[in-house]
Amino acid sequence: MATATKIDRRTEIRQTARKMFKERGYAATSMRDLAREVGIEAASLYNHLSSKEELLHEMCFDMAEQFFQAFSVAVADEKSPAKKLRAAIKAHIHVIASNLDGSTVFFHEWIFLQDPELARFKKLRSQYEQGFRDIVQKGVADKDFKEVNVKLAVFTILSALNATYDLYKSSEKLSEEEIAESMSNLLLKGLKK
Amino acid sequence: MATATKIDRRTEIRQTARKMFKERGYAATSMRDLAREVGIEAASLYNHLSSKEELLHEMCFDMAEQFFQAFSVAVADEKSPAKKLRAAIKAHIHVIASNLDGSTVFFHEWIFLQDPELARFKKLRSQYEQGFRDIVQKGVADKDFKEVNVKLAVFTILSALNATYDLYKSSEKLSEEEIAESMSNLLLKGLKK
DNA sequence: ACCTTTACCTAACGAACGTTAGTAAACAAT
DNA sequence: ATTGTTTACTAACGTTCGTTAGGTAAAGGT
């Protein structure tokens, strides 16, 4: 059982760390805070991890991978830019909804990464955004979308999507599908009749 | 000149603090870091402020006031919900563009406020959001807007707007007016032709 | 039965934290 | 000329930080 126990503790520590980094932020969460929450001494944490920053690093890059994975699967099935965009939006929201703590850390705490990884992280982010821009660009080229500023449009879309983790802590009972549907409609068809 | 010098230092400290809280976050900015940037000793800061948290507190509530002020001025001039919304969007973006450091702190660092002020801050935020919801609600009632989920629509709009501070550090030469115009169009008329 | 590994502990490291006390110099007001 | 205020300093306070060293007891494999 040694291995199984270890994996459980490992997972528990990472889960707890995600929740605490989300709630108080990376810089304001101490290893002693984390240890207390897990129920062991701070020094004992180091049997399961090599540094505080490693925790953050893992969270950020794990989420990045999930976003990439979900995007490429979602987009592959669709033909038109509009459908691709809707699918990408839905996939993005799904990843957030399935990883509320992790995605919050991903969006807010990546600034505390140190520079070889920080640069790699930024590059991944911009690649991901490029995927959205390619879809919108194609839509404009096809005369299916208006002649918008593509960068700004994608910025607007992703900014709205990236805030959706906030929706799940309110008392409103909105499902993932409702959120994705409403946001897609608003962004594609607008508020005006 | 004693008074003038004091005001200058006071202002300089607060300006520098805004910039540093924005760049590294409140928790990761130490009073010694701040003092070094200003060019004095950490202890000397306390001639110009009473605590680190006071700095954050001032920044957050000063920005809140600016958002409220700009909103009410902008909305007062307009009649239709669509025009009110466009004006509110423009005003909101203007406040951000005129206070890039302060607004970033306002959006990201308010979690570090302590509880009497934290609660007050949250209430102010939700009042501000209600202003937007009232406009959209009116638009729906007037059959000028689609029958959207009002809370979700405003959430989407404000999430997009609140991220715009990010646009000014990119190399793109987008003016405030372009940003406000493009975002308003996208949110009101949508991406699809 | 012995040896290794795992998972925790206590103790401690040097560094950094926010903040206070006490003081000296510069300047303004009387 | 004197007094009081402002702005800075050095020194230090008690606390907390991330992390390491070294030890112990139990479990697992051979």
CSV table of C-alpha atoms (C1' of nucleotides) in Angstrom, one decimal:
chain,number,residue,atom,x,y,z
A,1,MET,CA,0.0,0.0,0.0
A,2,ALA,CA,3.0,2.3,0.2
A,3,THR,CA,2.7,3.4,-3.4
A,4,ALA,CA,-1.1,3.9,-3.2
A,5,THR,CA,-0.8,5.9,0.0
A,6,LYS,CA,1.8,8.1,-1.4
A,7,ILE,CA,-0.2,8.8,-4.5
A,8,ASP,CA,-3.2,9.7,-2.4
A,9,ARG,CA,-1.2,12.2,-0.3
A,10,ARG,CA,0.4,13.6,-3.4
A,11,THR,CA,-3.0,14.2,-4.9
A,12,GLU,CA,-4.4,15.5,-1.7
A,13,ILE,CA,-1.6,18.0,-1.3
A,14,ARG,CA,-2.0,19.2,-4.9
A,15,GLN,CA,-5.8,19.4,-4.6
A,16,THR,CA,-5.5,21.4,-1.4
A,17,ALA,CA,-2.9,23.6,-2.8
A,18,ARG,CA,-5.0,24.4,-5.9
A,19,LYS,CA,-7.9,25.4,-3.6
A,20,MET,CA,-5.7,27.6,-1.4
A,21,PHE,CA,-3.8,29.2,-4.3
A,22,LYS,CA,-7.2,30.0,-5.8
A,23,GLU,CA,-8.7,31.4,-2.6
A,24,ARG,CA,-5.7,33.4,-1.1
A,25,GLY,CA,-3.4,33.5,-4.0
A,26,TYR,CA,0.0,31.8,-4.5
A,27,ALA,CA,2.1,34.5,-2.7
A,28,ALA,CA,-0.2,34.7,0.3
A,29,THR,CA,-0.4,30.9,0.8
A,30,SER,CA,2.5,29.6,2.9
A,31,MET,CA,3.8,26.0,3.0
A,32,ARG,CA,2.8,26.0,6.7
A,33,ASP,CA,-0.8,27.0,5.8
A,34,LEU,CA,-0.9,24.2,3.2
A,35,ALA,CA,0.5,21.6,5.6
A,36,ARG,CA,-2.0,22.6,8.3
A,37,GLU,CA,-4.8,22.1,5.9
A,38,VAL,CA,-3.5,18.7,4.8
A,39,GLY,CA,-2.9,17.7,8.5
A,40,ILE,CA,0.8,17.2,8.5
A,41,GLU,CA,3.9,19.3,9.3
A,42,ALA,CA,5.3,21.7,6.7
A,43,ALA,CA,8.6,19.8,6.4
A,44,SER,CA,6.7,16.6,5.6
A,45,LEU,CA,5.3,18.2,2.5
A,46,TYR,CA,8.8,17.9,1.0
A,47,ASN,CA,8.4,14.1,0.8
A,48,HIS,CA,5.8,14.7,-1.8
A,49,LEU,CA,7.0,17.7,-3.7
A,50,SER,CA,10.3,19.5,-4.4
A,51,SER,CA,9.3,23.1,-4.0
A,52,LYS,CA,6.4,25.5,-3.7
A,53,GLU,CA,6.9,26.7,-7.2
A,54,GLU,CA,6.8,23.2,-8.5
A,55,LEU,CA,3.1,23.1,-7.4
A,56,LEU,CA,2.3,26.2,-9.3
A,57,HIS,CA,4.2,25.1,-12.3
A,58,GLU,CA,2.3,21.8,-12.5
A,59,MET,CA,-1.0,23.5,-12.1
A,60,CYS,CA,-0.4,26.0,-14.8
A,61,PHE,CA,1.0,23.6,-17.4
A,62,ASP,CA,-1.6,20.9,-16.6
A,63,MET,CA,-4.4,23.4,-17.3
A,64,ALA,CA,-2.7,24.7,-20.5
A,65,GLU,CA,-2.6,21.1,-21.7
A,66,GLN,CA,-6.2,20.6,-21.0
A,67,PHE,CA,-7.2,23.8,-22.8
A,68,PHE,CA,-5.2,22.8,-25.9
A,69,GLN,CA,-6.5,19.2,-25.9
A,70,ALA,CA,-10.2,20.3,-25.5
A,71,PHE,CA,-9.8,22.9,-28.2
A,72,SER,CA,-8.4,20.7,-30.8
A,73,VAL,CA,-10.9,17.9,-30.2
A,74,ALA,CA,-13.8,20.3,-30.3
A,75,VAL,CA,-12.8,22.2,-33.4
A,76,ALA,CA,-11.9,19.1,-35.4
A,77,ASP,CA,-15.5,18.0,-35.7
A,78,GLU,CA,-16.9,21.2,-37.1
A,79,LYS,CA,-16.7,22.7,-40.6
A,80,SER,CA,-17.9,26.4,-40.6
A,81,PRO,CA,-16.1,29.1,-38.6
A,82,ALA,CA,-19.3,29.8,-36.6
A,83,LYS,CA,-19.7,26.2,-35.6
A,84,LYS,CA,-16.0,25.9,-34.8
A,85,LEU,CA,-16.2,29.0,-32.6
A,86,ARG,CA,-19.2,27.7,-30.8
A,87,ALA,CA,-17.5,24.4,-30.2
A,88,ALA,CA,-14.3,26.0,-29.0
A,89,ILE,CA,-16.3,28.2,-26.6
A,90,LYS,CA,-18.1,25.3,-25.2
A,91,ALA,CA,-14.9,23.3,-24.8
A,92,HIS,CA,-13.2,26.2,-23.1
A,93,ILE,CA,-16.0,26.6,-20.7
A,94,HIS,CA,-16.1,22.9,-20.1
A,95,VAL,CA,-12.5,22.8,-19.1
A,96,ILE,CA,-13.0,25.7,-16.7
A,97,ALA,CA,-16.1,24.1,-15.2
A,98,SER,CA,-14.4,20.8,-14.7
A,99,ASN,CA,-11.3,22.4,-13.0
A,100,LEU,CA,-12.6,25.4,-11.1
A,101,ASP,CA,-9.7,25.7,-8.7
A,102,GLY,CA,-7.1,24.9,-11.3
A,103,SER,CA,-8.4,27.3,-13.9
A,104,THR,CA,-8.6,30.1,-11.4
A,105,VAL,CA,-4.9,29.5,-10.5
A,106,PHE,CA,-4.1,29.3,-14.2
A,107,PHE,CA,-5.7,32.6,-15.0
A,108,HIS,CA,-4.5,34.6,-11.9
A,109,GLU,CA,-1.3,33.1,-10.5
A,110,TRP,CA,0.9,32.3,-13.5
A,111,ILE,CA,2.7,35.7,-13.0
A,112,PHE,CA,4.5,34.0,-10.1
A,113,LEU,CA,6.2,31.5,-12.4
A,114,GLN,CA,9.9,32.1,-12.8
A,115,ASP,CA,11.5,33.0,-16.1
A,116,PRO,CA,12.3,29.9,-18.1
A,117,GLU,CA,8.8,28.6,-17.4
A,118,LEU,CA,7.2,32.0,-17.4
A,119,ALA,CA,8.3,32.6,-21.0
A,120,ARG,CA,7.2,29.1,-22.0
A,121,PHE,CA,3.8,29.7,-20.4
A,122,LYS,CA,3.3,33.0,-22.2
A,123,LYS,CA,4.1,31.4,-25.5
A,124,LEU,CA,1.6,28.6,-24.9
A,125,ARG,CA,-1.1,31.1,-24.1
A,126,SER,CA,-0.5,33.1,-27.2
A,127,GLN,CA,-0.5,29.9,-29.3
A,128,TYR,CA,-3.9,29.0,-27.8
A,129,GLU,CA,-5.3,32.5,-28.6
A,130,GLN,CA,-4.0,32.1,-32.1
A,131,GLY,CA,-6.2,29.1,-32.5
A,132,PHE,CA,-9.2,31.3,-31.8
A,133,ARG,CA,-7.9,34.1,-34.1
A,134,ASP,CA,-7.6,31.6,-37.0
A,135,ILE,CA,-11.2,30.7,-36.7
A,136,VAL,CA,-12.4,34.3,-36.6
A,137,GLN,CA,-10.1,35.2,-39.4
A,138,LYS,CA,-11.5,32.4,-41.5
A,139,GLY,CA,-15.0,33.6,-40.7
A,140,VAL,CA,-14.2,37.1,-41.9
A,141,ALA,CA,-12.6,35.8,-45.1
A,142,ASP,CA,-15.6,33.6,-45.8
A,143,LYS,CA,-17.8,36.7,-45.3
A,144,ASP,CA,-19.6,34.8,-42.7
A,145,PHE,CA,-18.4,37.2,-39.9
A,146,LYS,CA,-18.3,41.0,-40.0
A,147,GLU,CA,-15.1,42.7,-40.8
A,148,VAL,CA,-14.0,43.1,-37.2
A,149,ASN,CA,-10.6,43.7,-35.7
A,150,VAL,CA,-9.8,40.0,-35.2
A,151,LYS,CA,-7.4,40.4,-32.3
A,152,LEU,CA,-9.7,42.6,-30.4
A,153,ALA,CA,-12.7,40.3,-31.1
A,154,VAL,CA,-10.8,37.2,-29.8
A,155,PHE,CA,-9.6,39.2,-26.8
A,156,THR,CA,-13.2,40.1,-26.0
A,157,ILE,CA,-14.4,36.6,-26.4
A,158,LEU,CA,-11.6,35.0,-24.3
A,159,SER,CA,-11.8,37.7,-21.6
A,160,ALA,CA,-15.5,36.8,-21.2
A,161,LEU,CA,-14.9,33.1,-21.2
A,162,ASN,CA,-12.0,33.3,-18.8
A,163,ALA,CA,-14.1,34.9,-16.1
A,164,THR,CA,-16.7,32.2,-16.1
A,165,TYR,CA,-15.2,30.4,-13.1
A,166,ASP,CA,-16.7,33.2,-11.1
A,167,LEU,CA,-20.2,32.1,-12.2
A,168,TYR,CA,-20.2,28.9,-10.3
A,169,LYS,CA,-19.8,30.4,-6.9
A,170,SER,CA,-22.9,32.5,-7.2
A,171,SER,CA,-26.2,30.9,-6.1
A,172,GLU,CA,-27.6,31.0,-9.7
A,173,LYS,CA,-28.0,27.5,-11.0
A,174,LEU,CA,-26.5,28.0,-14.4
A,175,SER,CA,-25.4,24.9,-16.2
A,176,GLU,CA,-22.3,24.7,-18.3
A,177,GLU,CA,-24.5,24.3,-21.4
A,178,GLU,CA,-26.6,27.4,-20.5
A,179,ILE,CA,-23.5,29.5,-20.0
A,180,ALA,CA,-21.9,28.3,-23.2
A,181,GLU,CA,-25.1,28.7,-25.2
A,182,SER,CA,-25.8,32.2,-23.9
A,183,MET,CA,-22.3,33.5,-24.3
A,184,SER,CA,-22.0,32.1,-27.8
A,185,ASN,CA,-25.3,33.7,-28.8
A,186,LEU,CA,-24.3,37.0,-27.3
A,187,LEU,CA,-20.9,37.1,-28.9
A,188,LEU,CA,-22.1,35.8,-32.3
A,189,LYS,CA,-25.5,37.5,-32.6
A,190,GLY,CA,-25.2,40.4,-30.2
A,191,LEU,CA,-27.6,42.0,-27.7
A,192,LYS,CA,-29.7,44.1,-30.1
A,193,LYS,CA,-32.7,42.7,-31.9
B,1,MET,CA,7.8,74.0,1.2
B,2,ALA,CA,7.3,71.4,3.8
B,3,THR,CA,3.7,70.8,2.8
B,4,ALA,CA,4.5,70.6,-0.9
B,5,THR,CA,7.4,68.2,-0.4
B,6,LYS,CA,5.2,66.0,1.8
B,7,ILE,CA,2.4,65.8,-0.8
B,8,ASP,CA,4.9,65.0,-3.5
B,9,ARG,CA,6.4,62.1,-1.5
B,10,ARG,CA,3.0,60.9,-0.5
B,11,THR,CA,1.9,60.9,-4.1
B,12,GLU,CA,5.1,59.3,-5.3
B,13,ILE,CA,4.8,56.5,-2.8
B,14,ARG,CA,1.2,55.8,-3.8
B,15,GLN,CA,2.0,55.9,-7.5
B,16,THR,CA,5.0,53.6,-7.1
B,17,ALA,CA,2.9,51.3,-4.9
B,18,ARG,CA,0.2,51.1,-7.6
B,19,LYS,CA,2.7,50.2,-10.2
B,20,MET,CA,4.3,47.5,-8.0
B,21,PHE,CA,1.1,46.0,-6.8
B,22,LYS,CA,0.0,45.8,-10.4
B,23,GLU,CA,3.2,44.2,-11.5
B,24,ARG,CA,4.0,41.8,-8.7
B,25,GLY,CA,0.8,41.7,-6.8
B,26,TYR,CA,0.0,43.1,-3.3
B,27,ALA,CA,1.2,40.0,-1.3
B,28,ALA,CA,4.5,39.7,-3.2
B,29,THR,CA,5.4,43.4,-2.9
B,30,SER,CA,7.2,44.1,0.4
B,31,MET,CA,7.5,47.5,2.1
B,32,ARG,CA,11.2,47.2,1.6
B,33,ASP,CA,10.7,46.7,-2.1
B,34,LEU,CA,8.5,49.7,-2.2
B,35,ALA,CA,10.9,51.8,-0.2
B,36,ARG,CA,13.9,50.9,-2.4
B,37,GLU,CA,11.9,51.9,-5.5
B,38,VAL,CA,11.1,55.3,-3.9
B,39,GLY,CA,14.6,55.7,-2.8
B,40,ILE,CA,14.2,55.8,1.0
B,41,GLU,CA,14.3,53.3,3.9
B,42,ALA,CA,11.3,51.1,4.6
B,43,ALA,CA,10.8,52.7,8.0
B,44,SER,CA,10.6,56.1,6.4
B,45,LEU,CA,7.5,55.1,4.5
B,46,TYR,CA,5.6,55.2,7.7
B,47,ASN,CA,5.9,59.0,7.8
B,48,HIS,CA,3.6,59.0,4.8
B,49,LEU,CA,1.2,56.2,5.4
B,50,SER,CA,-0.1,54.2,8.4
B,51,SER,CA,0.0,50.6,7.0
B,52,LYS,CA,0.5,48.6,3.9
B,53,GLU,CA,-3.1,47.7,3.8
B,54,GLU,CA,-4.1,51.4,3.8
B,55,LEU,CA,-2.4,51.7,0.4
B,56,LEU,CA,-4.4,48.9,-1.1
B,57,HIS,CA,-7.6,50.2,0.6
B,58,GLU,CA,-7.1,53.7,-0.9
B,59,MET,CA,-6.4,52.4,-4.3
B,60,CYS,CA,-9.5,50.1,-4.4
B,61,PHE,CA,-11.9,52.6,-3.1
B,62,ASP,CA,-10.6,55.5,-5.2
B,63,MET,CA,-11.1,53.4,-8.3
B,64,ALA,CA,-14.5,52.4,-7.2
B,65,GLU,CA,-15.4,56.0,-6.9
B,66,GLN,CA,-14.1,56.8,-10.3
B,67,PHE,CA,-16.1,54.0,-11.9
B,68,PHE,CA,-19.3,55.2,-10.2
B,69,GLN,CA,-18.7,58.8,-11.1
B,70,ALA,CA,-18.0,58.1,-14.8
B,71,PHE,CA,-20.9,55.7,-15.1
B,72,SER,CA,-23.5,58.1,-13.7
B,73,VAL,CA,-22.2,61.0,-15.8
B,74,ALA,CA,-22.2,59.0,-19.0
B,75,VAL,CA,-25.6,57.4,-18.6
B,76,ALA,CA,-27.3,60.6,-17.6
B,77,ASP,CA,-27.0,62.1,-21.1
B,78,GLU,CA,-28.5,59.2,-23.0
B,79,LYS,CA,-32.1,58.1,-23.5
B,80,SER,CA,-32.3,54.7,-25.1
B,81,PRO,CA,-30.9,51.6,-23.4
B,82,ALA,CA,-28.6,50.9,-26.4
B,83,LYS,CA,-27.1,54.4,-26.2
B,84,LYS,CA,-26.9,54.2,-22.4
B,85,LEU,CA,-25.0,51.0,-22.6
B,86,ARG,CA,-22.6,52.3,-25.3
B,87,ALA,CA,-22.0,55.3,-23.1
B,88,ALA,CA,-21.4,53.2,-20.0
B,89,ILE,CA,-19.0,51.0,-21.9
B,90,LYS,CA,-17.1,53.9,-23.2
B,91,ALA,CA,-16.9,55.5,-19.7
B,92,HIS,CA,-15.8,52.3,-18.1
B,93,ILE,CA,-13.0,51.8,-20.6
B,94,HIS,CA,-12.0,55.5,-20.2
B,95,VAL,CA,-11.6,55.0,-16.5
B,96,ILE,CA,-9.4,52.0,-17.0
B,97,ALA,CA,-7.3,53.7,-19.7
B,98,SER,CA,-6.8,56.7,-17.5
B,99,ASN,CA,-5.7,54.6,-14.5
B,100,LEU,CA,-3.9,51.5,-15.9
B,101,ASP,CA,-2.1,50.7,-12.7
B,102,GLY,CA,-4.9,51.5,-10.3
B,103,SER,CA,-7.5,49.6,-12.3
B,104,THR,CA,-5.4,46.5,-12.5
B,105,VAL,CA,-5.0,46.6,-8.7
B,106,PHE,CA,-8.7,47.2,-8.4
B,107,PHE,CA,-9.5,44.1,-10.4
B,108,HIS,CA,-6.9,41.7,-9.0
B,109,GLU,CA,-5.8,42.7,-5.5
B,110,TRP,CA,-9.0,43.6,-3.7
B,111,ILE,CA,-9.1,40.1,-2.3
B,112,PHE,CA,-6.4,41.2,0.2
B,113,LEU,CA,-8.7,43.7,1.8
B,114,GLN,CA,-9.7,42.8,5.3
B,115,ASP,CA,-13.2,42.2,6.3
B,116,PRO,CA,-15.0,45.4,7.2
B,117,GLU,CA,-13.7,47.0,4.0
B,118,LEU,CA,-13.8,43.8,2.0
B,119,ALA,CA,-17.5,43.5,2.6
B,120,ARG,CA,-18.0,47.2,1.7
B,121,PHE,CA,-16.0,46.7,-1.4
B,122,LYS,CA,-18.0,43.8,-2.6
B,123,LYS,CA,-21.2,45.7,-2.0
B,124,LEU,CA,-20.0,48.6,-4.1
B,125,ARG,CA,-19.0,46.2,-6.9
B,126,SER,CA,-22.4,44.6,-7.0
B,127,GLN,CA,-24.1,48.0,-6.9
B,128,TYR,CA,-22.1,49.0,-9.9
B,129,GLU,CA,-23.0,45.9,-11.8
B,130,GLN,CA,-26.6,46.5,-11.0
B,131,GLY,CA,-26.4,49.8,-12.9
B,132,PHE,CA,-25.5,47.8,-16.0
B,133,ARG,CA,-28.2,45.2,-15.3
B,134,ASP,CA,-30.8,47.9,-15.1
B,135,ILE,CA,-29.9,49.2,-18.5
B,136,VAL,CA,-30.0,45.8,-20.1
B,137,GLN,CA,-33.2,45.0,-18.3
B,138,LYS,CA,-34.8,48.1,-19.7
B,139,GLY,CA,-33.6,47.3,-23.2
B,140,VAL,CA,-35.2,43.9,-22.9
B,141,ALA,CA,-38.5,45.3,-21.6
B,142,ASP,CA,-38.5,47.8,-24.4
B,143,LYS,CA,-38.1,45.0,-26.9
B,144,ASP,CA,-35.0,46.7,-28.1
B,145,PHE,CA,-32.7,43.9,-26.8
B,146,LYS,CA,-33.2,40.2,-27.2
B,147,GLU,CA,-34.6,38.2,-24.3
B,148,VAL,CA,-31.3,37.3,-22.8
B,149,ASN,CA,-30.3,36.2,-19.3
B,150,VAL,CA,-29.6,39.7,-18.0
B,151,LYS,CA,-27.2,38.7,-15.3
B,152,LEU,CA,-25.2,36.6,-17.7
B,153,ALA,CA,-25.1,39.2,-20.4
B,154,VAL,CA,-23.8,41.9,-18.0
B,155,PHE,CA,-21.3,39.4,-16.6
B,156,THR,CA,-20.1,38.8,-20.1
B,157,ILE,CA,-19.9,42.5,-20.9
B,158,LEU,CA,-18.1,43.5,-17.8
B,159,SER,CA,-15.7,40.6,-18.0
B,160,ALA,CA,-14.6,41.7,-21.4
B,161,LEU,CA,-14.3,45.4,-20.3
B,162,ASN,CA,-12.4,44.6,-17.2
B,163,ALA,CA,-9.7,42.9,-19.1
B,164,THR,CA,-9.0,45.9,-21.4
B,165,TYR,CA,-6.1,47.1,-19.2
B,166,ASP,CA,-4.2,44.3,-20.9
B,167,LEU,CA,-4.6,45.8,-24.3
B,168,TYR,CA,-2.4,48.8,-23.6
B,169,LYS,CA,0.7,46.8,-22.9
B,170,SER,CA,0.6,45.2,-26.3
B,171,SER,CA,2.3,46.9,-29.2
B,172,GLU,CA,-1.0,47.4,-31.0
B,173,LYS,CA,-1.8,51.1,-31.3
B,174,LEU,CA,-5.4,50.9,-30.3
B,175,SER,CA,-7.0,54.0,-29.0
B,176,GLU,CA,-9.6,54.1,-26.2
B,177,GLU,CA,-12.2,55.1,-28.7
B,178,GLU,CA,-11.4,52.2,-31.1
B,179,ILE,CA,-11.6,49.7,-28.2
B,180,ALA,CA,-14.9,51.1,-26.9
B,181,GLU,CA,-16.4,51.2,-30.4
B,182,SER,CA,-15.3,47.7,-31.4
B,183,MET,CA,-16.4,46.1,-28.1
B,184,SER,CA,-19.7,47.9,-28.1
B,185,ASN,CA,-20.4,46.8,-31.6
B,186,LEU,CA,-19.4,43.2,-30.9
B,187,LEU,CA,-21.5,43.0,-27.8
B,188,LEU,CA,-24.5,44.8,-29.3
B,189,LYS,CA,-24.5,43.4,-32.8
B,190,GLY,CA,-22.5,40.3,-32.6
B,191,LEU,CA,-19.8,38.7,-34.8
B,192,LYS,CA,-22.1,37.1,-37.4
B,193,LYS,CA,-23.3,39.0,-40.4
C,1,DA,C1',15.3,-12.3,9.3
C,2,DC,C1',17.3,-8.5,7.2
C,3,DC,C1',17.3,-4.4,4.3
C,4,DT,C1',15.2,-0.7,2.0
C,5,DT,C1',11.8,2.5,1.3
C,6,DT,C1',8.1,5.4,2.8
C,7,DA,C1',6.0,8.9,5.5
C,8,DC,C1',6.1,11.3,9.0
C,9,DC,C1',8.3,14.0,12.9
C,10,DT,C1',11.2,17.8,15.6
C,11,DA,C1',14.6,21.2,15.3
C,12,DA,C1',16.6,24.5,13.0
C,13,DC,C1',18.8,27.5,9.1
C,14,DG,C1',19.2,32.2,7.3
C,15,DA,C1',16.4,35.4,5.2
C,16,DA,C1',12.6,38.3,4.8
C,17,DC,C1',8.4,40.2,6.7
C,18,DG,C1',5.5,44.6,8.6
C,19,DT,C1',6.2,47.7,11.9
C,20,DT,C1',7.9,50.6,16.1
C,21,DA,C1',11.3,53.4,18.8
C,22,DG,C1',14.4,56.8,19.1
C,23,DT,C1',17.1,60.4,17.0
C,24,DA,C1',19.1,64.0,14.0
C,25,DA,C1',18.8,67.4,10.5
C,26,DA,C1',16.1,70.7,7.8
C,27,DC,C1',12.8,74.0,7.7
C,28,DA,C1',8.7,77.0,9.0
C,29,DA,C1',6.4,79.8,12.3
C,30,DT,C1',6.6,82.8,16.2
D,1,DA,C1',16.5,83.1,18.5
D,2,DT,C1',13.4,79.6,19.8
D,3,DT,C1',10.2,76.2,19.1
D,4,DG,C1',7.6,72.7,16.6
D,5,DT,C1',7.0,70.0,12.6
D,6,DT,C1',8.4,67.2,8.9
D,7,DT,C1',11.2,63.8,6.8
D,8,DA,C1',14.6,61.0,6.9
D,9,DC,C1',17.8,57.7,9.3
D,10,DT,C1',19.6,53.4,12.1
D,11,DA,C1',18.5,49.7,14.9
D,12,DA,C1',15.7,46.5,16.3
D,13,DC,C1',11.2,43.9,17.7
D,14,DG,C1',8.8,39.6,17.1
D,15,DT,C1',7.0,36.8,13.5
D,16,DT,C1',6.9,34.2,9.5
D,17,DC,C1',8.9,32.5,5.3
D,18,DG,C1',10.8,28.3,2.2
D,19,DT,C1',13.5,24.8,3.0
D,20,DT,C1',17.1,21.3,4.9
D,21,DA,C1',19.0,17.9,8.3
D,22,DG,C1',18.5,14.1,10.9
D,23,DG,C1',15.8,10.8,13.1
D,24,DT,C1',12.1,7.2,14.0
D,25,DA,C1',8.7,3.9,13.3
D,26,DA,C1',6.1,1.1,10.3
D,27,DA,C1',5.6,-1.5,5.9
D,28,DG,C1',7.3,-4.2,1.9
D,29,DG,C1',10.2,-7.0,-0.6
D,30,DT,C1',13.4,-10.8,-0.6
